[in-house]
XYZ file of C-alpha atoms in Angstrom:
82
model
C -57.385 -15.886 -83.131
C -54.708 -13.488 -84.250
C -55.748 -12.037 -87.574
C -52.416 -10.500 -88.522
C -51.786 -12.156 -91.897
C -48.033 -12.543 -91.409
C -48.498 -14.232 -88.021
C -51.228 -16.531 -89.331
C -49.111 -17.469 -92.352
C -46.125 -18.110 -90.089
C -48.203 -20.354 -87.822
C -49.545 -22.319 -90.801
C -46.073 -22.784 -92.283
C -44.495 -23.738 -88.953
C -47.356 -26.112 -88.147
C -46.910 -27.937 -91.467
C -43.138 -28.134 -90.982
C -43.636 -29.494 -87.451
C -46.128 -32.122 -88.654
C -43.824 -33.157 -91.504
C -40.849 -33.371 -89.140
C -42.395 -35.250 -86.208
C -45.411 -36.959 -87.759
C -47.894 -35.524 -85.242
C -49.475 -32.130 -84.666
C -48.045 -29.399 -82.481
C -49.462 -29.363 -78.936
C -48.978 -26.518 -76.476
C -50.780 -25.275 -73.378
C -51.430 -21.764 -74.663
C -53.190 -20.056 -71.756
C -51.413 -16.747 -71.286
C -49.408 -17.011 -74.505
C -49.891 -15.028 -77.695
C -49.514 -16.130 -81.296
C -45.919 -14.869 -81.399
C -45.093 -17.013 -78.343
C -46.652 -20.091 -79.946
C -44.718 -19.499 -83.157
C -41.460 -19.092 -81.225
C -42.147 -22.306 -79.287
C -42.828 -24.195 -82.524
C -39.563 -23.009 -84.000
C -37.602 -23.812 -80.835
C -39.087 -27.276 -80.490
C -38.194 -28.190 -84.084
C -34.651 -28.649 -82.745
C -35.769 -31.457 -80.412
C -35.188 -35.066 -81.323
C -38.272 -37.274 -81.690
C -38.206 -38.787 -78.181
C -37.588 -35.443 -76.489
C -40.493 -33.897 -78.371
C -42.784 -36.791 -77.416
C -41.945 -36.060 -73.767
C -42.629 -32.354 -74.263
C -45.988 -33.154 -75.890
C -46.946 -35.482 -73.019
C -46.149 -32.708 -70.532
C -48.173 -30.187 -72.536
C -51.124 -32.616 -72.713
C -50.897 -33.129 -68.951
C -51.064 -29.353 -68.398
C -54.079 -29.066 -70.708
C -55.887 -31.966 -69.035
C -55.083 -30.729 -65.522
C -56.612 -27.351 -66.368
C -59.711 -28.994 -67.829
C -60.144 -31.159 -64.742
C -59.693 -28.176 -62.424
C -62.385 -26.302 -64.335
C -64.759 -29.275 -64.102
C -64.116 -30.090 -60.450
C -63.883 -26.586 -59.057
C -61.448 -25.143 -56.540
C -59.490 -27.233 -54.040
C -61.733 -27.845 -51.044
C -64.821 -27.594 -53.229
C -67.391 -24.863 -53.591
C -69.194 -23.129 -50.734
C -72.499 -24.796 -49.885
C -74.499 -21.621 -49.416
């Protein structure tokens, strides 16, 4: 969690605006991204129409779920048996 007050306040404000605009919470695969990147993505995606944003959210959820499955199942080809 980024504890810079301005960044945290910006994320809270942008998150509320996003929820008010689209009617669902902001979803993003954040591995490798910082708070500033997330805030920029929120602001950029506010320009999407509803259907476009639903597609973006589905893609982000797929990335999140794929990563979770990869962590649960292990590497391709499985683990060594020794």
